[in-house]
Amino acid sequence: ESVVKTIDIDIFPMNDDPIIITNSGASEDITDNTGNVTYGDATVVPDYIEATFTISESGFLDIDENYLNVFDPDSADTQLIFRITDDPFYGQLKLDNVVETINNVEVTHAVALGVGSTFTLADVKAGNIIYDHYGSEVSTDSFDFVLSDASGGLEPSGTFHINVTQVNDVPILTTGIGDFGFSEYSDASAQDLSKTGNIVFTDLDPVDNIDVTSTLKTEAVWSDGTIDPALKTLLESGLTASHTDIVTDSTTKVASASWSYNVENANLDFLKVGETITLSFTVTITDSTGATDTDDVTITITGTNDDVVIDVGSSNVTGVITEGGTLTDSGTILFSDIDTNDTPTASIDADK
């Protein structure tokens, strides 16, 4: 004899803790602000995730589900909430496409995320989580977070690791030579021209060496004529700014280099007042990878007036007039003016 009975079984739902996962081996082209392209990979580590991607220095990347994902059958994507517990040190996390009303105008923009800020898995899948690198010379970064679900169960923690591919930083010439000039001396038959100084530059890359060179940009030109070839060559060879393997300060990333302009025995007497000789040079700094910055300097030599000189010894400046005769005499006054383009005029002062 058998007896049939019905046994009721009650099944109580239990919360399933969210599991942080990524799609192992996922990759994506990453383009930084200057067009450099690298690739990112996400990897799974037991117990918690180290979601790692690679980005170029000063670059940015959308952290989407290829890099960070969660499996939790009990919760919707909007209920899976990441809370930041430690900021990235060398970049900024941002939540994009946030709609806010500012001054009565609805705007959509990105807002910065910091410790205590939250975002959802829905934000991740929408590509709204952005990491923007500051451009420092450090090769890694990371941020920490905890994850909560709709039922308030165990909050697993995670660390998102970021590899930074360093790119060359262009050296920047912050203080150049600056235009300068000279005035012709009253006796400039063998005038010396001399000026010195320092250029200052920066390079953020800690391993770069900087070379400094100078080249003639525009040839020496006389404003009112054709300059003597020997003087032209002398003036164009006067600038010295040549250095190799300069290293910037490890803290300030700043360095300096000396320059000088020296010309001896230049004959400038031919310049009249207001006439000029101009020429220019380009100073170039070059780092170890060939990146450069330049500064142009213009040099101007300005003429002054040289006095007319009467050659009394060679001039006929005396005469004899006989009383009762015709009051007339003539002679020649010889004079010189070393200003080539001057046009002296003669006059008589009867009172003298």
Tab-separated table of C-alpha atoms in Angstrom:
chain	number	residue	atom	x	y	z
A	1	GLU	CA	0.000	0.000	0.000
A	2	SER	CA	1.365	3.392	-0.855
A	3	VAL	CA	0.489	6.904	0.168
A	4	VAL	CA	0.961	9.907	-2.070
A	5	LYS	CA	1.634	13.214	-0.418
A	6	THR	CA	2.508	16.636	-1.815
A	7	ILE	CA	5.449	18.454	-0.298
A	8	ASP	CA	5.567	22.208	-0.791
A	9	ILE	CA	9.025	23.696	-1.281
A	10	ASP	CA	9.497	27.414	-0.824
A	11	ILE	CA	12.415	28.971	-2.725
A	12	PHE	CA	13.572	32.253	-1.296
A	13	PRO	CA	15.480	34.515	-3.693
A	14	MET	CA	18.934	35.513	-2.465
A	15	ASN	CA	21.029	38.406	-3.668
A	16	ASP	CA	23.822	37.485	-6.052
A	17	ASP	CA	26.837	39.651	-5.442
A	18	PRO	CA	27.974	41.527	-8.528
A	19	ILE	CA	31.068	40.177	-10.210
A	20	ILE	CA	33.412	42.644	-11.880
A	21	ILE	CA	34.474	41.307	-15.240
A	22	THR	CA	36.033	42.485	-18.458
A	23	ASN	CA	36.218	41.084	-21.933
A	24	SER	CA	39.674	39.573	-21.883
A	25	GLY	CA	41.838	40.554	-24.810
A	26	ALA	CA	39.612	43.378	-25.985
A	27	SER	CA	41.469	46.092	-27.830
A	28	GLU	CA	40.710	49.444	-29.316
A	29	ASP	CA	42.560	52.124	-31.213
A	30	ILE	CA	43.294	55.043	-28.902
A	31	THR	CA	44.115	58.415	-30.446
A	32	ASP	CA	45.539	61.184	-28.269
A	33	ASN	CA	45.262	64.941	-28.745
A	34	THR	CA	48.218	65.019	-31.137
A	35	GLY	CA	47.123	62.094	-33.299
A	36	ASN	CA	49.318	59.385	-31.764
A	37	VAL	CA	47.697	55.919	-31.824
A	38	THR	CA	48.272	53.047	-29.371
A	39	TYR	CA	46.222	50.041	-28.309
A	40	GLY	CA	44.533	49.036	-25.057
A	41	ASP	CA	43.998	45.595	-23.510
A	42	ALA	CA	41.750	44.534	-20.624
A	43	THR	CA	42.727	41.555	-18.444
A	44	VAL	CA	40.945	39.543	-15.739
A	45	VAL	CA	42.676	38.829	-12.425
A	46	PRO	CA	41.233	36.402	-9.839
A	47	ASP	CA	39.217	37.878	-6.940
A	48	TYR	CA	39.044	41.366	-8.403
A	49	ILE	CA	39.643	43.050	-11.682
A	50	GLU	CA	42.666	44.955	-12.872
A	51	ALA	CA	41.097	46.505	-15.929
A	52	THR	CA	44.158	47.775	-17.759
A	53	PHE	CA	44.427	49.875	-20.866
A	54	THR	CA	47.247	51.767	-22.546
A	55	ILE	CA	46.985	55.395	-23.553
A	56	SER	CA	49.403	57.906	-24.988
A	57	GLU	CA	50.736	60.719	-22.814
A	58	SER	CA	48.273	63.645	-22.838
A	59	GLY	CA	45.696	61.372	-24.470
A	60	PHE	CA	42.184	60.368	-23.427
A	61	LEU	CA	39.978	57.297	-23.680
A	62	ASP	CA	36.352	56.339	-23.177
A	63	ILE	CA	36.242	53.528	-20.594
A	64	ASP	CA	33.489	51.401	-22.094
A	65	GLU	CA	32.368	47.790	-21.509
A	66	ASN	CA	35.403	46.504	-23.412
A	67	TYR	CA	37.486	47.653	-20.454
A	68	LEU	CA	35.075	47.357	-17.523
A	69	ASN	CA	31.975	45.202	-17.170
A	70	VAL	CA	29.847	43.568	-14.473
A	71	PHE	CA	27.739	40.416	-14.282
A	72	ASP	CA	24.814	40.545	-11.839
A	73	PRO	CA	21.516	38.811	-12.792
A	74	ASP	CA	19.645	40.646	-10.025
A	75	SER	CA	20.338	44.212	-11.120
A	76	ALA	CA	19.824	46.438	-14.102
A	77	ASP	CA	22.761	48.339	-15.538
A	78	THR	CA	21.511	51.538	-13.931
A	79	GLN	CA	21.482	49.808	-10.513
A	80	LEU	CA	25.116	48.718	-10.667
A	81	ILE	CA	26.954	51.662	-9.189
A	82	PHE	CA	30.711	52.296	-9.093
A	83	ARG	CA	31.886	54.594	-6.292
A	84	ILE	CA	35.396	56.028	-6.584
A	85	THR	CA	37.539	55.503	-3.478
A	86	ASP	CA	40.861	56.769	-4.820
A	87	ASP	CA	41.440	59.236	-7.656
A	88	PRO	CA	43.860	58.753	-10.514
A	89	PHE	CA	46.923	60.854	-9.741
A	90	TYR	CA	48.066	61.797	-13.239
A	91	GLY	CA	44.741	62.262	-14.988
A	92	GLN	CA	41.088	63.157	-14.548
A	93	LEU	CA	38.015	60.935	-14.653
A	94	LYS	CA	34.986	62.569	-16.226
A	95	LEU	CA	31.327	61.690	-16.707
A	96	ASP	CA	30.240	62.873	-20.142
A	97	ASN	CA	26.829	63.826	-21.508
A	98	VAL	CA	25.562	65.196	-18.195
A	99	VAL	CA	22.521	67.421	-18.708
A	100	GLU	CA	22.317	70.400	-16.365
A	101	THR	CA	20.536	73.742	-16.300
A	102	ILE	CA	22.979	76.631	-15.974
A	103	ASN	CA	21.659	80.206	-15.909
A	104	ASN	CA	18.290	78.894	-17.104
A	105	VAL	CA	19.921	77.233	-20.094
A	106	GLU	CA	20.025	73.463	-20.461
A	107	VAL	CA	23.545	72.332	-21.335
A	108	THR	CA	25.118	68.939	-21.938
A	109	HIS	CA	28.719	68.631	-20.836
A	110	ALA	CA	31.296	66.515	-19.011
A	111	VAL	CA	31.770	66.805	-15.246
A	112	ALA	CA	34.842	65.818	-13.239
A	113	LEU	CA	34.664	62.740	-11.010
A	114	GLY	CA	36.575	62.416	-7.733
A	115	VAL	CA	36.621	60.428	-4.517
A	116	GLY	CA	33.007	59.707	-3.565
A	117	SER	CA	31.679	60.301	-7.071
A	118	THR	CA	29.594	57.567	-8.641
A	119	PHE	CA	28.756	56.287	-12.083
A	120	THR	CA	26.741	53.321	-13.305
A	121	LEU	CA	27.354	50.389	-15.585
A	122	ALA	CA	24.891	52.060	-17.951
A	123	ASP	CA	27.280	55.057	-18.085
A	124	VAL	CA	30.144	52.697	-18.875
A	125	LYS	CA	28.259	50.935	-21.670
A	126	ALA	CA	27.218	54.293	-23.129
A	127	GLY	CA	30.896	55.362	-23.363
A	128	ASN	CA	30.347	58.259	-20.979
A	129	ILE	CA	33.279	57.548	-18.635
A	130	ILE	CA	36.430	59.336	-19.805
A	131	TYR	CA	39.997	59.229	-18.527
A	132	ASP	CA	41.970	62.332	-19.572
A	133	HIS	CA	45.736	62.154	-18.973
A	134	TYR	CA	47.473	65.317	-17.713
A	135	GLY	CA	50.623	64.776	-19.790
A	136	SER	CA	53.048	63.943	-16.961
A	137	GLU	CA	56.152	61.838	-17.535
A	138	VAL	CA	54.942	58.958	-15.305
A	139	SER	CA	54.180	55.701	-17.123
A	140	THR	CA	51.332	54.316	-14.961
A	141	ASP	CA	48.173	55.526	-13.252
A	142	SER	CA	45.125	53.951	-11.591
A	143	PHE	CA	41.949	54.589	-9.663
A	144	ASP	CA	40.138	52.484	-7.045
A	145	PHE	CA	36.419	51.850	-6.683
A	146	VAL	CA	33.776	49.728	-4.956
A	147	LEU	CA	30.709	48.303	-6.683
A	148	SER	CA	27.207	48.096	-5.257
A	149	ASP	CA	24.068	46.507	-6.660
A	150	ALA	CA	20.324	46.998	-6.228
A	151	SER	CA	20.053	44.734	-3.168
A	152	GLY	CA	22.876	46.220	-1.119
A	153	GLY	CA	24.917	43.032	-0.955
A	154	LEU	CA	28.664	42.618	-0.750
A	155	GLU	CA	30.540	45.505	-2.352
A	156	PRO	CA	33.533	44.113	-4.216
A	157	SER	CA	36.443	46.473	-4.760
A	158	GLY	CA	38.538	46.966	-7.857
A	159	THR	CA	41.512	48.836	-9.221
A	160	PHE	CA	41.524	50.179	-12.734
A	161	HIS	CA	45.103	50.278	-13.991
A	162	ILE	CA	46.295	52.580	-16.749
A	163	ASN	CA	49.517	52.236	-18.710
A	164	VAL	CA	50.815	55.475	-20.224
A	165	THR	CA	52.921	55.416	-23.363
A	166	GLN	CA	55.211	58.406	-23.113
A	167	VAL	CA	55.553	60.657	-26.145
A	168	ASN	CA	58.224	63.212	-26.855
A	169	ASP	CA	57.556	66.707	-25.547
A	170	VAL	CA	58.741	69.462	-27.851
A	171	PRO	CA	61.293	71.799	-26.253
A	172	ILE	CA	60.040	75.354	-25.823
A	173	LEU	CA	62.243	78.434	-26.107
A	174	THR	CA	60.732	80.679	-23.436
A	175	THR	CA	63.238	83.562	-23.503
A	176	GLY	CA	64.912	84.308	-26.802
A	177	ILE	CA	67.592	86.835	-27.673
A	178	GLY	CA	65.276	89.685	-28.600
A	179	ASP	CA	66.007	92.253	-31.291
A	180	PHE	CA	68.850	94.663	-30.546
A	181	GLY	CA	71.014	97.249	-32.295
A	182	PHE	CA	73.998	99.572	-32.334
A	183	SER	CA	74.583	103.222	-33.211
A	184	GLU	CA	77.461	104.390	-35.347
A	185	TYR	CA	80.191	106.137	-33.340
A	186	SER	CA	81.415	109.606	-34.295
A	187	ASP	CA	84.629	107.895	-35.376
A	188	ALA	CA	83.455	104.562	-36.699
A	189	SER	CA	86.248	103.646	-39.062
A	190	ALA	CA	87.045	100.617	-36.886
A	191	GLN	CA	84.058	100.230	-34.556
A	192	ASP	CA	83.628	97.174	-32.315
A	193	LEU	CA	80.113	95.774	-31.855
A	194	SER	CA	79.463	93.567	-28.820
A	195	LYS	CA	76.447	92.198	-26.946
A	196	THR	CA	75.887	89.031	-24.852
A	197	GLY	CA	73.054	87.286	-23.052
A	198	ASN	CA	71.293	83.994	-22.365
A	199	ILE	CA	68.390	82.130	-23.899
A	200	VAL	CA	66.083	80.100	-21.625
A	201	PHE	CA	64.133	77.000	-22.608
A	202	THR	CA	62.151	74.101	-21.137
A	203	ASP	CA	61.768	70.418	-21.970
A	204	LEU	CA	59.479	68.197	-19.895
A	205	ASP	CA	61.189	64.980	-20.990
A	206	PRO	CA	63.689	63.975	-18.280
A	207	VAL	CA	66.074	62.171	-20.627
A	208	ASP	CA	66.351	64.709	-23.431
A	209	ASN	CA	69.562	66.571	-24.221
A	210	ILE	CA	69.256	69.932	-25.940
A	211	ASP	CA	71.500	71.327	-28.678
A	212	VAL	CA	71.577	75.034	-29.549
A	213	THR	CA	72.524	76.361	-32.991
A	214	SER	CA	72.233	79.631	-34.902
A	215	THR	CA	71.951	80.334	-38.613
A	216	LEU	CA	71.785	83.466	-40.742
A	217	LYS	CA	68.182	84.168	-41.735
A	218	THR	CA	68.431	87.391	-43.767
A	219	GLU	CA	71.656	88.851	-45.128
A	220	ALA	CA	73.031	92.220	-44.066
A	221	VAL	CA	71.361	95.008	-46.075
A	222	TRP	CA	72.222	98.717	-46.204
A	223	SER	CA	69.050	100.796	-46.430
A	224	ASP	CA	70.459	103.252	-49.001
A	225	GLY	CA	73.012	101.360	-51.008
A	226	THR	CA	75.042	98.231	-51.618
A	227	ILE	CA	77.044	97.166	-48.618
A	228	ASP	CA	80.754	96.444	-48.916
A	229	PRO	CA	81.200	92.626	-49.271
A	230	ALA	CA	83.936	92.443	-46.621
A	231	LEU	CA	81.801	94.353	-44.088
A	232	LYS	CA	78.791	92.215	-44.983
A	233	THR	CA	80.718	89.016	-44.265
A	234	LEU	CA	82.061	90.445	-41.015
A	235	LEU	CA	78.607	91.382	-39.717
A	236	GLU	CA	77.025	88.083	-40.753
A	237	SER	CA	79.635	86.032	-38.881
A	238	GLY	CA	79.227	87.856	-35.562
A	239	LEU	CA	76.595	85.743	-33.743
A	240	THR	CA	77.683	82.766	-31.625
A	241	ALA	CA	75.067	80.504	-30.016
A	242	SER	CA	76.313	76.939	-30.230
A	243	HIS	CA	75.953	74.358	-27.436
A	244	THR	CA	75.474	70.580	-27.264
A	245	ASP	CA	73.935	68.129	-24.786
A	246	ILE	CA	72.403	70.638	-22.382
A	247	VAL	CA	70.262	68.902	-19.723
A	248	THR	CA	67.313	70.688	-18.130
A	249	ASP	CA	66.957	70.926	-14.368
A	250	SER	CA	65.397	67.735	-12.977
A	251	THR	CA	62.840	69.713	-10.963
A	252	THR	CA	62.035	72.842	-12.957
A	253	LYS	CA	62.731	71.298	-16.404
A	254	VAL	CA	64.394	74.619	-17.331
A	255	ALA	CA	67.863	75.283	-18.759
A	256	SER	CA	69.727	78.219	-20.296
A	257	ALA	CA	72.495	78.782	-22.812
A	258	SER	CA	74.704	81.773	-23.520
A	259	TRP	CA	74.950	83.716	-26.788
A	260	SER	CA	77.136	86.568	-27.983
A	261	TYR	CA	77.433	88.938	-30.918
A	262	ASN	CA	80.967	90.214	-31.475
A	263	VAL	CA	82.340	92.132	-34.456
A	264	GLU	CA	85.698	93.932	-34.434
A	265	ASN	CA	86.965	96.797	-36.590
A	266	ALA	CA	83.819	97.383	-38.598
A	267	ASN	CA	84.019	100.480	-40.799
A	268	LEU	CA	80.641	102.178	-40.394
A	269	ASP	CA	81.694	105.748	-41.180
A	270	PHE	CA	79.879	105.699	-44.519
A	271	LEU	CA	76.426	105.676	-42.862
A	272	LYS	CA	74.632	108.985	-42.770
A	273	VAL	CA	72.190	109.883	-40.047
A	274	GLY	CA	69.107	107.632	-40.100
A	275	GLU	CA	70.526	105.072	-42.507
A	276	THR	CA	70.560	101.479	-41.281
A	277	ILE	CA	72.154	98.097	-41.805
A	278	THR	CA	69.864	95.217	-40.820
A	279	LEU	CA	70.402	91.465	-40.666
A	280	SER	CA	68.729	88.610	-38.785
A	281	PHE	CA	69.513	85.191	-37.385
A	282	THR	CA	67.497	82.140	-36.291
A	283	VAL	CA	68.397	80.408	-33.032
A	284	THR	CA	67.221	76.771	-32.859
A	285	ILE	CA	66.985	74.386	-29.917
A	286	THR	CA	66.794	70.668	-30.770
A	287	ASP	CA	66.054	67.769	-28.421
A	288	SER	CA	67.311	64.189	-28.605
A	289	THR	CA	64.517	63.104	-30.960
A	290	GLY	CA	64.942	66.015	-33.357
A	291	ALA	CA	62.025	68.140	-32.115
A	292	THR	CA	62.808	71.853	-32.345
A	293	ASP	CA	61.774	75.343	-31.391
A	294	THR	CA	63.147	78.541	-32.924
A	295	ASP	CA	63.544	82.243	-32.228
A	296	ASP	CA	64.453	84.974	-34.716
A	297	VAL	CA	66.576	87.980	-33.787
A	298	THR	CA	67.050	91.107	-35.887
A	299	ILE	CA	70.132	93.325	-35.493
A	300	THR	CA	69.990	96.954	-36.631
A	301	ILE	CA	72.956	99.325	-36.979
A	302	THR	CA	71.881	102.960	-37.229
A	303	GLY	CA	74.004	105.728	-38.768
A	304	THR	CA	74.750	109.082	-37.173
A	305	ASN	CA	75.863	112.315	-38.795
A	306	ASP	CA	79.586	112.894	-39.421
A	307	ASP	CA	80.629	116.557	-39.672
A	308	VAL	CA	81.774	118.074	-42.937
A	309	VAL	CA	85.518	118.853	-42.790
A	310	ILE	CA	86.992	121.826	-44.743
A	311	ASP	CA	90.495	121.267	-46.038
A	312	VAL	CA	91.852	124.730	-45.282
A	313	GLY	CA	95.374	123.931	-46.462
A	314	SER	CA	94.275	122.935	-49.917
A	315	SER	CA	91.569	125.580	-50.343
A	316	ASN	CA	91.970	129.000	-51.968
A	317	VAL	CA	90.147	131.107	-49.394
A	318	THR	CA	91.986	134.436	-49.616
A	319	GLY	CA	91.940	137.140	-52.261
A	320	VAL	CA	93.238	140.692	-53.051
A	321	ILE	CA	90.974	143.515	-54.198
A	322	THR	CA	92.549	146.773	-55.506
A	323	GLU	CA	90.862	150.023	-54.596
A	324	GLY	CA	89.198	151.661	-57.520
A	325	GLY	CA	89.070	148.439	-59.415
A	326	THR	CA	86.390	145.844	-59.881
A	327	LEU	CA	85.515	144.182	-56.589
A	328	THR	CA	85.757	140.559	-57.644
A	329	ASP	CA	87.790	137.462	-56.753
A	330	SER	CA	87.269	133.717	-56.788
A	331	GLY	CA	88.744	130.564	-55.338
A	332	THR	CA	88.058	126.982	-54.347
A	333	ILE	CA	87.015	125.546	-51.009
A	334	LEU	CA	87.795	121.843	-50.572
A	335	PHE	CA	85.831	119.811	-48.037
A	336	SER	CA	84.971	116.179	-47.284
A	337	ASP	CA	82.087	114.236	-45.730
A	338	ILE	CA	82.593	110.521	-44.955
A	339	ASP	CA	78.823	109.955	-44.924
A	340	THR	CA	78.512	108.466	-48.400
A	341	ASN	CA	75.023	109.695	-49.207
A	342	ASP	CA	75.300	113.173	-47.632
A	343	THR	CA	74.984	116.199	-49.972
A	344	PRO	CA	76.703	119.176	-48.261
A	345	THR	CA	75.824	122.735	-49.291
A	346	ALA	CA	78.036	125.837	-48.994
A	347	SER	CA	77.025	129.293	-47.790
A	348	ILE	CA	78.769	132.572	-46.841
A	349	ASP	CA	78.209	134.341	-43.577
A	350	ALA	CA	79.048	137.993	-44.341
A	351	ASP	CA	79.276	138.889	-40.651
A	352	LYS	CA	82.239	136.572	-40.168
